[in-house]
XYZ file of C-alpha atoms in Angstrom:
547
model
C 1.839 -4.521 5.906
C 1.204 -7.820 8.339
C -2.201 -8.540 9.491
C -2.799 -7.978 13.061
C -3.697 -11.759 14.370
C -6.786 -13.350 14.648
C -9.040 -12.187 17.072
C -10.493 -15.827 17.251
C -7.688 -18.073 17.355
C -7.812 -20.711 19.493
C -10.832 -22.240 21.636
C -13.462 -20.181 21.823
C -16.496 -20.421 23.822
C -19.901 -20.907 21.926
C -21.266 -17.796 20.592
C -21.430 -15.609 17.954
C -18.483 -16.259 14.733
C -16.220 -13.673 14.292
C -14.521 -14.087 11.082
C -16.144 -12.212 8.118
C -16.606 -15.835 6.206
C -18.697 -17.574 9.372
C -20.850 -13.985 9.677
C -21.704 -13.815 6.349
C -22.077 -17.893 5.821
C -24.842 -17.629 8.799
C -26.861 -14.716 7.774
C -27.425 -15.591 3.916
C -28.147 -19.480 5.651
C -30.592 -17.189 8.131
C -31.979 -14.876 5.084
C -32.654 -18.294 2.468
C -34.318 -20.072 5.280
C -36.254 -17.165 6.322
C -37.651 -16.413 2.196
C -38.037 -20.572 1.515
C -40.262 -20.625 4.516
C -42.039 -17.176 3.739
C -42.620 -18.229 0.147
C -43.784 -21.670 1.104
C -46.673 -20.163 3.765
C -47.668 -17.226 0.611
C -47.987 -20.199 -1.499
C -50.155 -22.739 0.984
C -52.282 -20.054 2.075
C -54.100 -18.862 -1.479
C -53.425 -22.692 -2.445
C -56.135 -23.317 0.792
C -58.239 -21.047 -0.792
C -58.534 -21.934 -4.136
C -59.093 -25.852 -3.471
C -61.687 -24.302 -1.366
C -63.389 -22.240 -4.135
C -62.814 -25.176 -6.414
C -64.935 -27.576 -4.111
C -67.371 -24.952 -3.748
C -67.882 -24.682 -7.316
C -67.697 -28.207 -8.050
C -70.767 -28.503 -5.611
C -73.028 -25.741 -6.737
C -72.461 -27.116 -10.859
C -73.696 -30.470 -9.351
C -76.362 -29.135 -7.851
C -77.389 -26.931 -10.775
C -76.938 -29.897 -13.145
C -79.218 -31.711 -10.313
C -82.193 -28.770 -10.838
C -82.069 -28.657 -14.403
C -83.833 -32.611 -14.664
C -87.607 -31.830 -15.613
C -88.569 -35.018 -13.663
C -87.414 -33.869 -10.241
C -89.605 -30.654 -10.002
C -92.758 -32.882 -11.449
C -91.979 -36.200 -8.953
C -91.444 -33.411 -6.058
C -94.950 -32.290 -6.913
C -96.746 -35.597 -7.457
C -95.298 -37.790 -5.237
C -94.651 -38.175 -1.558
C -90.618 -37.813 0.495
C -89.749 -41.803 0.555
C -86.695 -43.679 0.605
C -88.091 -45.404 -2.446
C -89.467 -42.994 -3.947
C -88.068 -41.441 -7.478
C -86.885 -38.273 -6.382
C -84.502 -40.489 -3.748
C -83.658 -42.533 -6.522
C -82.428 -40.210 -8.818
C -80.476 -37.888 -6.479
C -78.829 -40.876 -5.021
C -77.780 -41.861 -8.650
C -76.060 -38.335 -8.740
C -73.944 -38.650 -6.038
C -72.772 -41.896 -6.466
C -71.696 -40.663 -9.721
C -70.113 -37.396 -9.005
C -68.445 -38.678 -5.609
C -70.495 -35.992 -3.608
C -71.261 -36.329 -0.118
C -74.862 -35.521 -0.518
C -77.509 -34.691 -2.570
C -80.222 -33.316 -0.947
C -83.703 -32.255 -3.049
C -86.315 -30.501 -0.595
C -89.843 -28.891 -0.966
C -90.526 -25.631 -0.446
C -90.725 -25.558 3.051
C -87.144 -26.971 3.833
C -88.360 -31.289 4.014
C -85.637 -33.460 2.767
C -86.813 -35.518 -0.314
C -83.609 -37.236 -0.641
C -80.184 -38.197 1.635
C -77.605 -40.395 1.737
C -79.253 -41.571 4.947
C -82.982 -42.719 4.113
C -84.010 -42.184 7.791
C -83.896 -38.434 7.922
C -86.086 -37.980 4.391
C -89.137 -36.560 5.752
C -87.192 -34.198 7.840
C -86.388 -30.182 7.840
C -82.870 -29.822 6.619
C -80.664 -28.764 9.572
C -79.099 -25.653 7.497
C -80.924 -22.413 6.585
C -82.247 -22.937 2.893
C -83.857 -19.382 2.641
C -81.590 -18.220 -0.031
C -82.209 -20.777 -2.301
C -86.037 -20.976 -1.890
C -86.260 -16.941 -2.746
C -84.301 -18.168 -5.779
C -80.712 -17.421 -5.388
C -77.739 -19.728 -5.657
C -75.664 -19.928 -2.846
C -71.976 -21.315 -2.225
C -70.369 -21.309 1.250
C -68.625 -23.954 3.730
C -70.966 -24.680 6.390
C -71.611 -27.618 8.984
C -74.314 -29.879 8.969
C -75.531 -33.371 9.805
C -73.201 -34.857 8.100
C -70.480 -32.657 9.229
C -68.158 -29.674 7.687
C -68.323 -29.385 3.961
C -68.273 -27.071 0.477
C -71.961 -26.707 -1.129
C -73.619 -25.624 -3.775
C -76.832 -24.577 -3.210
C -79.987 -23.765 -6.129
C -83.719 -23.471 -6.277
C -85.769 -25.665 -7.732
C -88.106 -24.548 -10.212
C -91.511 -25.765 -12.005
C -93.192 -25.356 -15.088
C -94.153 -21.995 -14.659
C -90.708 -20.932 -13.353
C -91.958 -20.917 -9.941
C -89.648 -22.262 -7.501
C -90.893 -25.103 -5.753
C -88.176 -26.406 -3.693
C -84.432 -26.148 -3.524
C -81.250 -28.712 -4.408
C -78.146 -28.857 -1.318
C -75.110 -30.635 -2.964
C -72.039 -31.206 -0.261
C -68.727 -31.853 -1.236
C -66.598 -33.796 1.874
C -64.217 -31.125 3.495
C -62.236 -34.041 4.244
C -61.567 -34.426 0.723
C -60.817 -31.073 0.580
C -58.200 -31.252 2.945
C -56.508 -34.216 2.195
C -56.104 -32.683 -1.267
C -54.026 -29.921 0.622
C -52.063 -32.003 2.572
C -51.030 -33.893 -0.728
C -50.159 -31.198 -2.555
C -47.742 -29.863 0.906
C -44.818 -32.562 0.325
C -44.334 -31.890 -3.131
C -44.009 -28.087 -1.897
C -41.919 -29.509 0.708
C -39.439 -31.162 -1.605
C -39.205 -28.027 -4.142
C -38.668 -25.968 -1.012
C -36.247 -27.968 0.254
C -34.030 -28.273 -3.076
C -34.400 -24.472 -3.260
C -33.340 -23.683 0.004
C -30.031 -26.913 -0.545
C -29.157 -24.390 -3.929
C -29.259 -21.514 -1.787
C -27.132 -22.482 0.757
C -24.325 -23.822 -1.545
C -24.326 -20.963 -3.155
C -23.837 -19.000 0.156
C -21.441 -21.315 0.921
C -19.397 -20.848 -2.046
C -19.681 -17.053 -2.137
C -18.383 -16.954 1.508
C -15.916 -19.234 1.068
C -14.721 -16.674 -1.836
C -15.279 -13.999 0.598
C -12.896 -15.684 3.069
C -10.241 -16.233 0.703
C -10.616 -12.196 -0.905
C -9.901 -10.916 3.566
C -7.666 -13.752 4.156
C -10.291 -15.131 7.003
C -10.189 -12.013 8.957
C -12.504 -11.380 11.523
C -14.477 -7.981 11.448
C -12.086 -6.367 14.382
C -9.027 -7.334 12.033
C -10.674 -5.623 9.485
C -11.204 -2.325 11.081
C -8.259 -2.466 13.000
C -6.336 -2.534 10.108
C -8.063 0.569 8.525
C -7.501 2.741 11.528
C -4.108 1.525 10.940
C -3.960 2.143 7.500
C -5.627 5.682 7.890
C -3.431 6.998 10.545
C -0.378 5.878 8.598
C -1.430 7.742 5.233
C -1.990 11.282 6.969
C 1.119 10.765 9.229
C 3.715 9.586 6.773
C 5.578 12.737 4.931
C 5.270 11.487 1.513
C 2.585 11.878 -0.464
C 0.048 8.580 -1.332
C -1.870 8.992 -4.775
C -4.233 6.076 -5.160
C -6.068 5.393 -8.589
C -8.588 3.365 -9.916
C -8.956 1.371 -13.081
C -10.189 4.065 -15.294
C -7.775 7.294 -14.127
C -10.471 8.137 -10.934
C -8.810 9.434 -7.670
C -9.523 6.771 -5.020
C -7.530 8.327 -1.584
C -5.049 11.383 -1.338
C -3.377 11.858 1.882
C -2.770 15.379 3.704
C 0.992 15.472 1.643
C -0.425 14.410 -1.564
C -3.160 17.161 -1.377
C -0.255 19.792 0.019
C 1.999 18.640 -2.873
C -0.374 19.113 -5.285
C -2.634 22.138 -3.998
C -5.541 19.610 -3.900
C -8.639 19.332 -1.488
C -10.411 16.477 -0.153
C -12.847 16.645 -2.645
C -10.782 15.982 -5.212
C -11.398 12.293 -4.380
C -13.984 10.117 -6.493
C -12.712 12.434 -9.955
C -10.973 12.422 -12.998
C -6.992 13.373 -12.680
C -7.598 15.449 -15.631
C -10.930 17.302 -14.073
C -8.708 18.148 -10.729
C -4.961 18.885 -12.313
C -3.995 20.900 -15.250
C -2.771 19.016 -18.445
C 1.036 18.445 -18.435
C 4.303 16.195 -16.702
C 2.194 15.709 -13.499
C -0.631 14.218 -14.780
C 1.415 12.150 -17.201
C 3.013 10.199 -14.641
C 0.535 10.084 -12.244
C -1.530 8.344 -15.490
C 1.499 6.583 -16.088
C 2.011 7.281 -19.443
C 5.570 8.246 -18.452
C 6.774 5.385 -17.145
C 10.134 4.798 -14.890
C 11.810 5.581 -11.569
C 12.096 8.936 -9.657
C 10.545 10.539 -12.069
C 10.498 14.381 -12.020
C 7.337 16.566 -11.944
C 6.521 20.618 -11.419
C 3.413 21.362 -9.347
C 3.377 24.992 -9.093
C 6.394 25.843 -7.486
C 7.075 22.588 -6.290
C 9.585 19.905 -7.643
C 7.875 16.152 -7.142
C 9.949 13.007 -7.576
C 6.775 10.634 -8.294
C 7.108 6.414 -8.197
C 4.133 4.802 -9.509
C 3.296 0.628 -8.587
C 0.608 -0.999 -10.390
C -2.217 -2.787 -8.483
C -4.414 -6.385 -9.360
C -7.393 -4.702 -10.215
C -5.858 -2.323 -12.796
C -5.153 1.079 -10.801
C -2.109 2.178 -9.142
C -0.654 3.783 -6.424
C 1.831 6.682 -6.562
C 4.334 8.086 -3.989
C 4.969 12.021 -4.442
C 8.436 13.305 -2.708
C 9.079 16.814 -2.233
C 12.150 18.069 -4.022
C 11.724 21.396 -4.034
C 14.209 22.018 -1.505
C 16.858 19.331 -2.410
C 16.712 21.062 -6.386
C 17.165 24.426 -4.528
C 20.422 22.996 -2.281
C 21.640 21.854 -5.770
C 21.189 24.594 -7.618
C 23.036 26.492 -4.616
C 25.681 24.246 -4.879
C 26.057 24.255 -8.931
C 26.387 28.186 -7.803
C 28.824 27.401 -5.110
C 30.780 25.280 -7.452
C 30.946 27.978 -9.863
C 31.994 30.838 -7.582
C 34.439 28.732 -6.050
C 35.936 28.592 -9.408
C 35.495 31.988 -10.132
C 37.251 33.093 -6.793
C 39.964 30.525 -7.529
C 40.569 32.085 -10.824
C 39.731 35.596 -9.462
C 43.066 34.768 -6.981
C 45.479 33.952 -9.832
C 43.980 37.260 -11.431
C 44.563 39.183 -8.094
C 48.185 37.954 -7.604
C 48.973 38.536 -11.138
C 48.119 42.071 -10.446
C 49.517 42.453 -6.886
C 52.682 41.157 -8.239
C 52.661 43.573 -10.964
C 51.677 46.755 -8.639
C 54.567 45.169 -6.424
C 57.346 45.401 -9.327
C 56.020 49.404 -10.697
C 56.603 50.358 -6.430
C 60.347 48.544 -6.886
C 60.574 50.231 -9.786
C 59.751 53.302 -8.112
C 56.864 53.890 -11.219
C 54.720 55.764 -9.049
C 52.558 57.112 -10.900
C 52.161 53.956 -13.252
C 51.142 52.076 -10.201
C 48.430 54.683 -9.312
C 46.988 54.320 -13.126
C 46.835 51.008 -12.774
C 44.900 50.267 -9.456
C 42.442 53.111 -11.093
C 41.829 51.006 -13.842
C 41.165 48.085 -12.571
C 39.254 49.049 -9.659
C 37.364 51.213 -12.194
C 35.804 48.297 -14.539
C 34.257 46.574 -11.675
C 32.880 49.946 -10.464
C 31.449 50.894 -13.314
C 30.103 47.553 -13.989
C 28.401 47.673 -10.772
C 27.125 51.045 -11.261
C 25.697 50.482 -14.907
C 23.634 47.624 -13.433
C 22.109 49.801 -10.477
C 21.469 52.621 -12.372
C 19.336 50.787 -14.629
C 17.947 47.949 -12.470
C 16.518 49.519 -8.848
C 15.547 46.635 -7.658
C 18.534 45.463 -4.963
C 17.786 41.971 -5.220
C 18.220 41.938 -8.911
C 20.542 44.447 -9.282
C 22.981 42.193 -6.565
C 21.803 38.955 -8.950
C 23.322 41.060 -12.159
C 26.168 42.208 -10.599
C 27.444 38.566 -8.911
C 26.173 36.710 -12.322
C 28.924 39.408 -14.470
C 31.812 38.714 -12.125
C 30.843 34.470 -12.524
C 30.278 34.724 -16.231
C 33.557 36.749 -16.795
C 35.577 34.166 -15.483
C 34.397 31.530 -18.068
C 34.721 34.152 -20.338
C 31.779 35.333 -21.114
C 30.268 38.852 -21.271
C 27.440 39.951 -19.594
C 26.050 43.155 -20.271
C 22.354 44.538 -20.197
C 20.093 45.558 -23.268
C 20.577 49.272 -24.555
C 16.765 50.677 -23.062
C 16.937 48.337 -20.113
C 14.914 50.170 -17.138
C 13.067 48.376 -14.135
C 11.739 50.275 -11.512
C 11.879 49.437 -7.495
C 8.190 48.278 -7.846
C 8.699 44.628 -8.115
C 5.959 43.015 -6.732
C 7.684 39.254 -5.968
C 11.474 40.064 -6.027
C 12.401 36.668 -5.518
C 10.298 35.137 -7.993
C 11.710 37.481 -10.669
C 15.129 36.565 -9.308
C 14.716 32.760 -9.830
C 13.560 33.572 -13.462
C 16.757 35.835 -13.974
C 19.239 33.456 -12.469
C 17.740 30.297 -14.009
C 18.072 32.106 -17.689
C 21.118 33.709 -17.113
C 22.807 30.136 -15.769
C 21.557 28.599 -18.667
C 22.933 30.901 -21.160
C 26.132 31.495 -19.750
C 26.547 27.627 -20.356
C 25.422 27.770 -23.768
C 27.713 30.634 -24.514
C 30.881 29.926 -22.926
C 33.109 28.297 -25.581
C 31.925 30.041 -28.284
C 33.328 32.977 -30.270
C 33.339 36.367 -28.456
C 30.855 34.373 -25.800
C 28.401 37.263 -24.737
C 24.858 37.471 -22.664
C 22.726 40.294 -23.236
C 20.047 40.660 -20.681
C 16.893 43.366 -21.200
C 14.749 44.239 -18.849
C 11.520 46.853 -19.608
C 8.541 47.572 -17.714
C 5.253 49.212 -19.418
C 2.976 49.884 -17.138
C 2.846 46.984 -14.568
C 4.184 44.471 -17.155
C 7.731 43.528 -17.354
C 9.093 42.024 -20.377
C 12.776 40.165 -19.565
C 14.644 38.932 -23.029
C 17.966 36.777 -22.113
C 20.243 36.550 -25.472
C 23.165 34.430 -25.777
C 25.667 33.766 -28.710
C 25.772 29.738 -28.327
C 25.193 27.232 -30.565
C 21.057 27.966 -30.515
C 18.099 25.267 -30.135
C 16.208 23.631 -32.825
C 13.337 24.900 -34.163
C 11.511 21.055 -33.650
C 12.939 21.238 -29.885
C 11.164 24.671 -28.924
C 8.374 22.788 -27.029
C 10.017 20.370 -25.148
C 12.603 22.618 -23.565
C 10.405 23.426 -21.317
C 9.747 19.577 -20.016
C 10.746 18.304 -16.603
C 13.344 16.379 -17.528
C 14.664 18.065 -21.085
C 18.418 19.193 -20.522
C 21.445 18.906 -22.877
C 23.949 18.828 -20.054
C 26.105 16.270 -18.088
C 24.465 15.428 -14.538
C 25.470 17.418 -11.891
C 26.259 16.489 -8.488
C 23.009 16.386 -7.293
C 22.066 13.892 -10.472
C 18.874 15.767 -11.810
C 18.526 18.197 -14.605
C 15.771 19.629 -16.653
C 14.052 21.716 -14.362
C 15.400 24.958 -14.886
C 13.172 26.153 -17.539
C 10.256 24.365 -16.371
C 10.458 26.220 -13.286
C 10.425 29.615 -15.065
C 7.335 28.214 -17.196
C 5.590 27.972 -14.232
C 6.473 30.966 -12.139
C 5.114 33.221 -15.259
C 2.359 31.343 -15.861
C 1.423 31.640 -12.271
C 1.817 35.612 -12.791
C -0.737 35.072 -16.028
C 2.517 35.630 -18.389
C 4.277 33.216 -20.683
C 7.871 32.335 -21.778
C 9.061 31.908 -25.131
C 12.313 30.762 -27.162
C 13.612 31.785 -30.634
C 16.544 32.149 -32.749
C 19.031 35.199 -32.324
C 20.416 36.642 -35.607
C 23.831 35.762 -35.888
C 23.120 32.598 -34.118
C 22.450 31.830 -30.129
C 18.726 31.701 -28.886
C 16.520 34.283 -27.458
C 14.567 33.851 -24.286
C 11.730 36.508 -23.805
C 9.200 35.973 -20.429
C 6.306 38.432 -20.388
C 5.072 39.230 -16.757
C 1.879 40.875 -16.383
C 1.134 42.723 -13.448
C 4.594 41.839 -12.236
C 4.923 45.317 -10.909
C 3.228 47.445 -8.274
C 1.175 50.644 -8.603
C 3.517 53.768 -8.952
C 3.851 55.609 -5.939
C 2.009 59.176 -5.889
C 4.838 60.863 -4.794
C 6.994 59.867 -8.299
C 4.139 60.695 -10.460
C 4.117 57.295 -11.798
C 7.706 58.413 -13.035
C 10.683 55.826 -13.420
């Protein structure tokens, strides 16, 4: 089937892409951008935090370290705040070797002892040192005179454990910061190179993506399902479509009327959904071939499979049924035609001989001779009724003598033969009759003293049919496959298919719950016997259940 044509062929104003490869190629673009950047912000943020908590740290260590000198505390308490006095001394040899902003020693009432600038010593710090003084260590980012920074904050304690003052330790924010900022292009540059991976590999997918729908846009696309959809459940064939491993992918309205098969037979197993045999063979294609021939039910399927790229197929189903039935009619036809033309040589061998007794002025010779022969078909006629009441069969029995006479073979029913006029599906039973009977009559014509010996008994509401011919007889090892779509040990006829015959009556008595079955005849021929369960109706109450 032709693709519609592009929706967006030609110029085009800005806006939008239609084609399936541009739509896809811009969102996974919009989706790796979108992650890259959502990643990189998740990472920066706790990355803020954690150089904050490590300056913080880094400050309060320094200041502990600071405390833990024994000759701070005593200089503290001996000495007075100075910029040359020890206590300035030492914490200024601290800082300058930690790289610390500050370090700030003060008494117990807040007065700076030490700091980087010698002018404010003497002075109350400009931060809260409460927490400290009352002995507990403190870390936090705060501002002070010296601006924002991390510190590390610990009381200062004495010989007798008593806290006599209090060490601030400041770490520049600055620092801090810049630290960040470093660390950002290197995040940057991994971003970046993730986010140049991602979008060739969005590139590349969507580039296969535009080669697997041929660079249709999205309208094309649907367009050409509707398309597709309405010509499955219009078309009068029936579309089987199959995946890689026997699943049913799509059955249209004549596949699922073909095959007595419901919509949710899609999505399973042809085995789970159809009974073992011919049909699911070649739908399986393990029968491989053209036209093949398959029995659903009633029906006669011609079934063409096609192989598809990705290891399932597609299979057409035709309806036969019909077509077999107009040549079977015309096998029939052919015959009769025969039969009348040989029935008309017959006829004016005998008019010509009741035409010489009258010349002869035989009378009564003539007489005896019209008796006789109209007699034979008479009684033939009236054998077959009296034992068979159904008309339909009776008729079949009748018509099926006269045919098989002129190839010279005799038809004549089974000594106990009784059916009652309680047939439940006259037509059905006819079809089984007629296809056995056809069959034997051409196994048996030919052969010596070529007979057909057809028994029909009911018990109950079973009827058990036996067809006998004297032909040549079927193998033992071929007992099975006679009854395959396809089997047949005849020339073609005119309507060029064979073998369905017997598969037909397999599956009009299984249907009913009976079964068919073939065996050898004494004296040679075969024997056909179908059993037919509840192939007759209740007896009527006025008969008594009487035959």
């Amino acid at each position: 089937m032709n693709a519609p044509p592009h929706s967006d062929r030609g110029p085009r104003r800005f806006g939008w892409p239609q084609r399936v490869f541009s739509q896809v190629l811009l969102m996974q673009l919009a989706i790796i951008t979108g992650v890259t950047v959502l990643v990189t912000g998740l990472f920066l943020a706790p990355l803020s935090a954690q150089l904050d908590d490590e300056a913080m740290r880094r400050a309060l260590a320094i200041a502990q370290s600071t405390a833990a000198q024994p000759g701070i505390a005593e200089d503290l308490r001996t000495t007075e705040p100075s910029a040359l006095g020890p206590v300035q001394s030492a914490a200024e040899e601290i800082r300058r070797a930690t790289g610390a902003e500050y370090v700030v020693v003060m008494d117990h009432r807040g007065v700076r002892w030490s700091h980087p600038e010698a002018d404010r010593i003497g002075e109350v710090v400009s931060t809260d040192p409460g927490d400290a003084l009352r002995g507990r260590e403190v870390m936090e980012i705060d501002s002070g005179t010296l601006g924002r920074s991390a510190r590390g904050k610990v009381p200062l304690r004495g010989p007798g454990d008593e806290v006599v003052g209090a060490v601030s330790v400041g770490i520049e924010y600055d620092s801090v910061r810049a630290r960040l900022l470093g660390a950002i292009p290197g995040l940057l540059a991994y971003a970046g190179t993730a986010l140049a991976v991602g979008a060739l590999a969005a590139y590349l997918i969507s580039r296969r993506l535009q080669r697997q729908t041929h660079d249709l846009a999205f309208s094309d696309i649907s367009a050409l399902l509707t398309e597709r959809e309405a010509m499955l459940h219009s078309i009068r064939e029936g579309v089987v479509a199959l995946d890689g491993t026997g699943r049913i992918r799509l059955l249209n309205d004549e596949a699922q009327r073909l095959l007595g098969l419901g919509p949710e037979a899609a999505g399973r197993p042809l085995e789970e959904v159809l009974d073992p045999g011919r049909t699911v063979d070649v739908l399986a294609g393990r029968v491989v071939g053209d036209d093949l021939l398959a029995v659903q039910g009633s029906r006669v399927l011609l079934a063409n499979r096609m192989e598809t790229d990705d290891g399932g197929a597609v299979v057409t189903l035709r309806d036969r049924t019909e077509l077999e039935h107009l040549g079977r009619e015309l096998d029939s036809t052919t015959g009769l035609i025969d039969a009348l033309r040989a029935q008309d040589h017959e006829h004016a061998n005998r008019l010509h001989t009741l035409l010489g007794l009258l010349e002869l002025e035989m009378h009564e010779d003539a007489m005896e001779f019209v008796t006789e022969v109209v007699g034979v078909h008479r009684a033939t006629a009236e054998q077959v009724t009296e034992k068979v009441r159904d008309p339909l069969l009776a008729a079949l029995l009748v018509g099926k003598a006269t045919v098989a006479a002129e190839r010279g073979v005799s038809l004549r029913l089974a000594p106990g033969t009784l059916l009652p006029d309680r047939v439940v599906d006259p037509r059905g039973l006819v079809t089984v009759v007629g296809n056995l009977v056809d069959n034997a009559t051409d196994a048996a014509a030919g052969s010596q003293d070529a007979r057909i010996e057809v028994g029909l008994r009911a018990e109950g509401r079973t009827v058990e049919l036996r067809v006998r011919d004297s032909g040549p007889g079927i193998a033992p090892e071929q007992h099975a496959s006679i009854f395959t779509e396809g089997w047949s040990t005849k020339d073609l006829p005119a309507h060029g298919k064979r073998g369905l015959g017997l598969p037909l009556v397999r599956r009009l008595a299984e249907r009913q719950g009976g079964s068919v079955t073939v065996s050898g005849a004494d004296g040679g021929g075969a024997v056909f016997t179908v059993v037919l369960p509840e192939a007759l109706g209740a007896a009527s109450p006025t008969t008594g259940g009487k035959q």
